[in-house]
Short mmCIF file of C-alpha atoms in Angstrom, two decimals:
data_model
loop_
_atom_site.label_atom_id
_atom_site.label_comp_id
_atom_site.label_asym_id
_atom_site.label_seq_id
_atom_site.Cartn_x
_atom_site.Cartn_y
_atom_site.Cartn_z
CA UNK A 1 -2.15 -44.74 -137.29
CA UNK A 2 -0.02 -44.56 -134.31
CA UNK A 3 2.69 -42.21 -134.26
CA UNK A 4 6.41 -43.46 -132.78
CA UNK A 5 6.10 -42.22 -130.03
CA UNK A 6 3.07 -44.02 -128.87
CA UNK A 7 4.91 -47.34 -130.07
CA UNK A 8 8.54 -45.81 -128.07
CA UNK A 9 9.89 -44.57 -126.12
CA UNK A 10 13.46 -44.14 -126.07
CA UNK A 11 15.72 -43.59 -122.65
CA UNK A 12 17.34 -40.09 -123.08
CA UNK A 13 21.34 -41.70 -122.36
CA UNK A 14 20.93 -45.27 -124.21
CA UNK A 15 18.43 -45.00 -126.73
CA UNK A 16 16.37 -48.27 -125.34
CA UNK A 17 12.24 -48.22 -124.62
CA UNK A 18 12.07 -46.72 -121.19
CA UNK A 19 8.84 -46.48 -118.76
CA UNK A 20 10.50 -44.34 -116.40
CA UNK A 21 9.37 -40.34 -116.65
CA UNK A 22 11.58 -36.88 -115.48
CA UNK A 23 10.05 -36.41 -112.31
CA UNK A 24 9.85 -32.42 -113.44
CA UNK A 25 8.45 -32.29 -116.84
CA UNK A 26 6.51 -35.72 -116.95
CA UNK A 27 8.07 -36.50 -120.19
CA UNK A 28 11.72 -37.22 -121.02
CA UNK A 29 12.34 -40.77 -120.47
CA UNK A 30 14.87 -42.99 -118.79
CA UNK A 31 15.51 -46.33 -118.60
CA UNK A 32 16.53 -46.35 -115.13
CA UNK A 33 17.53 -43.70 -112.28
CA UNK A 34 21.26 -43.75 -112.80
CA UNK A 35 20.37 -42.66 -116.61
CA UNK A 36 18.18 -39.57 -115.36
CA UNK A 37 20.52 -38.73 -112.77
CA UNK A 38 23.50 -38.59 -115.21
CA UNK A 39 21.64 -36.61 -117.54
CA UNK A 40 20.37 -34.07 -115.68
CA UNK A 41 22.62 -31.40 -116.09
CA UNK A 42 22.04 -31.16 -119.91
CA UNK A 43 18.22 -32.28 -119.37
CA UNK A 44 17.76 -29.33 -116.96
CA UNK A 45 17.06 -26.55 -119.61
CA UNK A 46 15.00 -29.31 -122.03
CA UNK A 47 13.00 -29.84 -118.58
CA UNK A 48 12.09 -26.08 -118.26
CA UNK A 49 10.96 -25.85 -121.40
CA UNK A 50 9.11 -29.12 -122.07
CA UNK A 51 7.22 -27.96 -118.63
CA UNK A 52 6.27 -24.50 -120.67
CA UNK A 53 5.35 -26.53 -124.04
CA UNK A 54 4.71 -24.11 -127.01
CA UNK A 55 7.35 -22.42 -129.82
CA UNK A 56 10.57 -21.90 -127.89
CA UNK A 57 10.83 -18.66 -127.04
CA UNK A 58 14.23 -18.33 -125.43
CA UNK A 59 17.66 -17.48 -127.16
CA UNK A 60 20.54 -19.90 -126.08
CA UNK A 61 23.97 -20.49 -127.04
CA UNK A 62 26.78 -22.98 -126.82
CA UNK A 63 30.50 -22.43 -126.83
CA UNK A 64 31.96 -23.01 -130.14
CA UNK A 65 35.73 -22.84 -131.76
CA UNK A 66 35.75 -20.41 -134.84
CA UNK A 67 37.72 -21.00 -137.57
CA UNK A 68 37.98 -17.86 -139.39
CA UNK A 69 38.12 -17.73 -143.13
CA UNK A 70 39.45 -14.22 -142.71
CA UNK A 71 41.70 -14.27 -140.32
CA UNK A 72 44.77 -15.88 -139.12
CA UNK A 73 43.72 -17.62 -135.72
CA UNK A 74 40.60 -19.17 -133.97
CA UNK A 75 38.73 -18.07 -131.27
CA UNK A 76 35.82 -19.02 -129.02
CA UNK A 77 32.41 -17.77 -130.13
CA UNK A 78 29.08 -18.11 -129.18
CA UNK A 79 26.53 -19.82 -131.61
CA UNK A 80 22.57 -19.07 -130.84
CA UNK A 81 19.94 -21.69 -130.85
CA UNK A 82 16.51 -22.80 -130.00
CA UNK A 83 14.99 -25.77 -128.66
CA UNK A 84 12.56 -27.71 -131.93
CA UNK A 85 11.06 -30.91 -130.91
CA UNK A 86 11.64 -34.27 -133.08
CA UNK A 87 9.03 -34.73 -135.36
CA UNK A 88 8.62 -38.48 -134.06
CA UNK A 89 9.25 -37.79 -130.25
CA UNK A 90 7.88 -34.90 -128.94
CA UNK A 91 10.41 -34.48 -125.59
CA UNK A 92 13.80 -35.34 -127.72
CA UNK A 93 14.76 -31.50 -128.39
CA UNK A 94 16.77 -30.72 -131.51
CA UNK A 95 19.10 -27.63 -131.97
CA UNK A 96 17.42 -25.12 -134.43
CA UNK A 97 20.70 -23.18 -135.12
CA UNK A 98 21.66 -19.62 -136.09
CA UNK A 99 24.00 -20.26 -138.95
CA UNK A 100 23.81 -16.52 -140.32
CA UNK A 101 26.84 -15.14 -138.81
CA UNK A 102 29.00 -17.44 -140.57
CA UNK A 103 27.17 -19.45 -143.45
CA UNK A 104 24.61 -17.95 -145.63
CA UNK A 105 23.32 -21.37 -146.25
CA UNK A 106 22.75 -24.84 -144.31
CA UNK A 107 26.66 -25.83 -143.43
CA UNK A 108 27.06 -29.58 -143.23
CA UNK A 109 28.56 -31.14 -140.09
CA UNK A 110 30.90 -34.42 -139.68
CA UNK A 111 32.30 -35.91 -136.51
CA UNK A 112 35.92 -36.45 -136.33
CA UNK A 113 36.56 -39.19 -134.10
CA UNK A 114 34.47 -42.04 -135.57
CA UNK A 115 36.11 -43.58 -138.20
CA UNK A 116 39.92 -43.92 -137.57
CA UNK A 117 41.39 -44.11 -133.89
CA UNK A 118 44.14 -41.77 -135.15
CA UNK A 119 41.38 -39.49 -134.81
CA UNK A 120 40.15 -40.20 -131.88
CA UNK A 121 40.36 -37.76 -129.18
CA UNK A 122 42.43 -38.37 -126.34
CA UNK A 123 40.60 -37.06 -123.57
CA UNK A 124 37.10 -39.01 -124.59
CA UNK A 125 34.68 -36.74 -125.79
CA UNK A 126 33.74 -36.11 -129.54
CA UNK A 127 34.26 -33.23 -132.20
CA UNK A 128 32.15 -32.21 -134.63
CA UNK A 129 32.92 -29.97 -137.41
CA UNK A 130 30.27 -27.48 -138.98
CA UNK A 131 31.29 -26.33 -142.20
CA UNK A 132 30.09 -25.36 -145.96
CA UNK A 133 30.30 -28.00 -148.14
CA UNK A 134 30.12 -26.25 -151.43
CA UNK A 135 33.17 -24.05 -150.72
CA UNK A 136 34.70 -25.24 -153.85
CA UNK A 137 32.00 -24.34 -156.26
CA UNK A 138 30.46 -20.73 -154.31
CA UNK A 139 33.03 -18.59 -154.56
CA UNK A 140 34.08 -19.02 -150.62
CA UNK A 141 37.99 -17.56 -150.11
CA UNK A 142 40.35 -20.36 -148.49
CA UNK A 143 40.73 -20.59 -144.88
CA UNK A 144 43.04 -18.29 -143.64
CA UNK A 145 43.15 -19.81 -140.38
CA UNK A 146 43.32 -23.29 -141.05
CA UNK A 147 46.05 -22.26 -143.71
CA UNK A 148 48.18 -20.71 -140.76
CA UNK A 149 47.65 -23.46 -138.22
CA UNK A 150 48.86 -26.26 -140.90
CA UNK A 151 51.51 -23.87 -142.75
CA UNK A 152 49.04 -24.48 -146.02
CA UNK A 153 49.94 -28.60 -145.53
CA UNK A 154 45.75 -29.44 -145.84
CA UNK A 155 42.92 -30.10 -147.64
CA UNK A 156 42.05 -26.70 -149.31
CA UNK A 157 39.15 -25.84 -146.85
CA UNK A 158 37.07 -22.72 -147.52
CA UNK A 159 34.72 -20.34 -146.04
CA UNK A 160 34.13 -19.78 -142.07
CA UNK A 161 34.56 -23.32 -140.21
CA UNK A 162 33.09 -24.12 -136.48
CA UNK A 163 34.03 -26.68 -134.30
CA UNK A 164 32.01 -28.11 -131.30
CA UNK A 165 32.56 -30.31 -128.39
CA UNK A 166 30.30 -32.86 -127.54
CA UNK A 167 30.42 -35.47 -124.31
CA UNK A 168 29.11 -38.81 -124.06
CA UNK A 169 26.69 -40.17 -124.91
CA UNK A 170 26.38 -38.70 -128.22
CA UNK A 171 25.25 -41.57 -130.30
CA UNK A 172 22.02 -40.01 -130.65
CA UNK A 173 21.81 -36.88 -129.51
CA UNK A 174 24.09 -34.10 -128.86
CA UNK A 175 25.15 -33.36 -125.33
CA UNK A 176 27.12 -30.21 -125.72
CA UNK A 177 29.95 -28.53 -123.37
CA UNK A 178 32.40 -25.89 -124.27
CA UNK A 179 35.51 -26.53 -126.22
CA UNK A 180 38.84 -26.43 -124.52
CA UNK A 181 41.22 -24.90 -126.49
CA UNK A 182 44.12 -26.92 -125.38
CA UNK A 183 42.76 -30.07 -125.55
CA UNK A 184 40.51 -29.38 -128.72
CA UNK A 185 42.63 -27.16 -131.27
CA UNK A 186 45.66 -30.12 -131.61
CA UNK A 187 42.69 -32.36 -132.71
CA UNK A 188 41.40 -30.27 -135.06
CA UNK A 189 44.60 -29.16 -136.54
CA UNK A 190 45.80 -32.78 -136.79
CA UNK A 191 42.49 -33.52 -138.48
CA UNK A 192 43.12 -30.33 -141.13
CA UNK A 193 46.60 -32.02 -141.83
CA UNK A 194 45.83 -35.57 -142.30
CA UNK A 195 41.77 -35.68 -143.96
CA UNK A 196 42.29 -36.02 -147.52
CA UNK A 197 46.50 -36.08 -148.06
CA UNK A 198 48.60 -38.96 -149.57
CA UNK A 199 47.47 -42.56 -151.14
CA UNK A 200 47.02 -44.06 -147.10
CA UNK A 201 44.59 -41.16 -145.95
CA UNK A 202 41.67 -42.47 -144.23
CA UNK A 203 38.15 -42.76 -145.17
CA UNK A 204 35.70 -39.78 -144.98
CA UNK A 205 34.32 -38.66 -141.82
CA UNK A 206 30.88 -39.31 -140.47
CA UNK A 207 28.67 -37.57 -142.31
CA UNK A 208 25.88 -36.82 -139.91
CA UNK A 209 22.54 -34.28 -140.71
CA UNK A 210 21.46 -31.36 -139.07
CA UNK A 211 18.67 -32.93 -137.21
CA UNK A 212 21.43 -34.80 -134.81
CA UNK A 213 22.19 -31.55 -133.57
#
């Protein structure tokens, strides 16, 4: 039986069947130059690696915004990950994460700026939050943090929260960058404050699995 990708192959930036290869690796896919070239500075450490094939071997990290349960204000961390390949296409790389620092099991993640424009962030990139979902049943202590930064007016969040920044396109997959807190904390906070309060709040988030990371 033929696998996906010997039926597809999907452009890296749009998602559509694309003939044209990464001139370095020989396998990421494009749909046309202008896609490759845009992509290239997140491609470039996917390229190094798909050239090397094999278990990735290499500890990375992304920028992320902690939101401590146990203390009063975020901060910027670092959050380690490996490359994993998509079980359907070999040269779309997935983030396998290291969650231990801050959830002892699988957090769930939703995207903030999907489903309501109030929401919507105003410099045009996308948030995601990482978070436990079972805070309410596990024991997890309220969020400090988000407590402080909403003077307790919030959804009673618990447990260590994370959130990332993410630039277009990230229909598909993630294209990561590192937050601004300026920019990204009023977003956050203003989603804190409004998800979940009064008879007019606004459907739930995105819900989106691991594997989009």
């Amino acid at each position: 039986m033929a696998s996906p990708e010997d039926l597809w192959h999907p452009c890296l930036v749009c998602w559509k069947d694309a003939s044209k290869q990464c001139s370095r690796c020989k396998k990421a896919r494009y749909c046309k130059q202008e896609h490759s070239d845009a992509d290239w500075k997140r491609h470039k450490s996917e390229c190094d690696y798909l050239v090397k094939g094999g278990p990735d071997t290499k500890r990375r990290s992304v920028q992320a915004i902690l939101f401590p349960a146990d203390g009063d204000a975020p901060r910027p961390v670092k959050v380690d990950y490996k490359f994993q390949p998509d079980p359907d296409v070999s040269y779309v790389l997935r983030h396998k994460w290291d969650w231990h620092p801050w959830f002892k099991e699988t957090p769930s993640v939703k995207t903030i700026r999907r489903y309501d424009d109030s929401y919507m962030p105003t410099s045009g990139h996308a948030l995601f939050l990482v978070y436990n979902d079972n805070f309410f049943n596990d024991g997890s202590p309220l969020n400090r943090s988000v407590q402080k930064l909403t003077s307790g007016k919030c959804h009673p969040w618990g447990g260590h929260m994370l959130g990332f920044r993410g630039r277009e396109p990230i229909e598909v997959l993630a294209h990561f960058e590192d937050p601004n807190l300026r920019e990204d904390l009023p977003e956050f906070v203003n989603f804190f404050r409004q998800y979940g309060m009064g008879p007019n709040r606004p459907a739930r988030p995105d819900q989106l699995s691991l594997s989009f990371f």
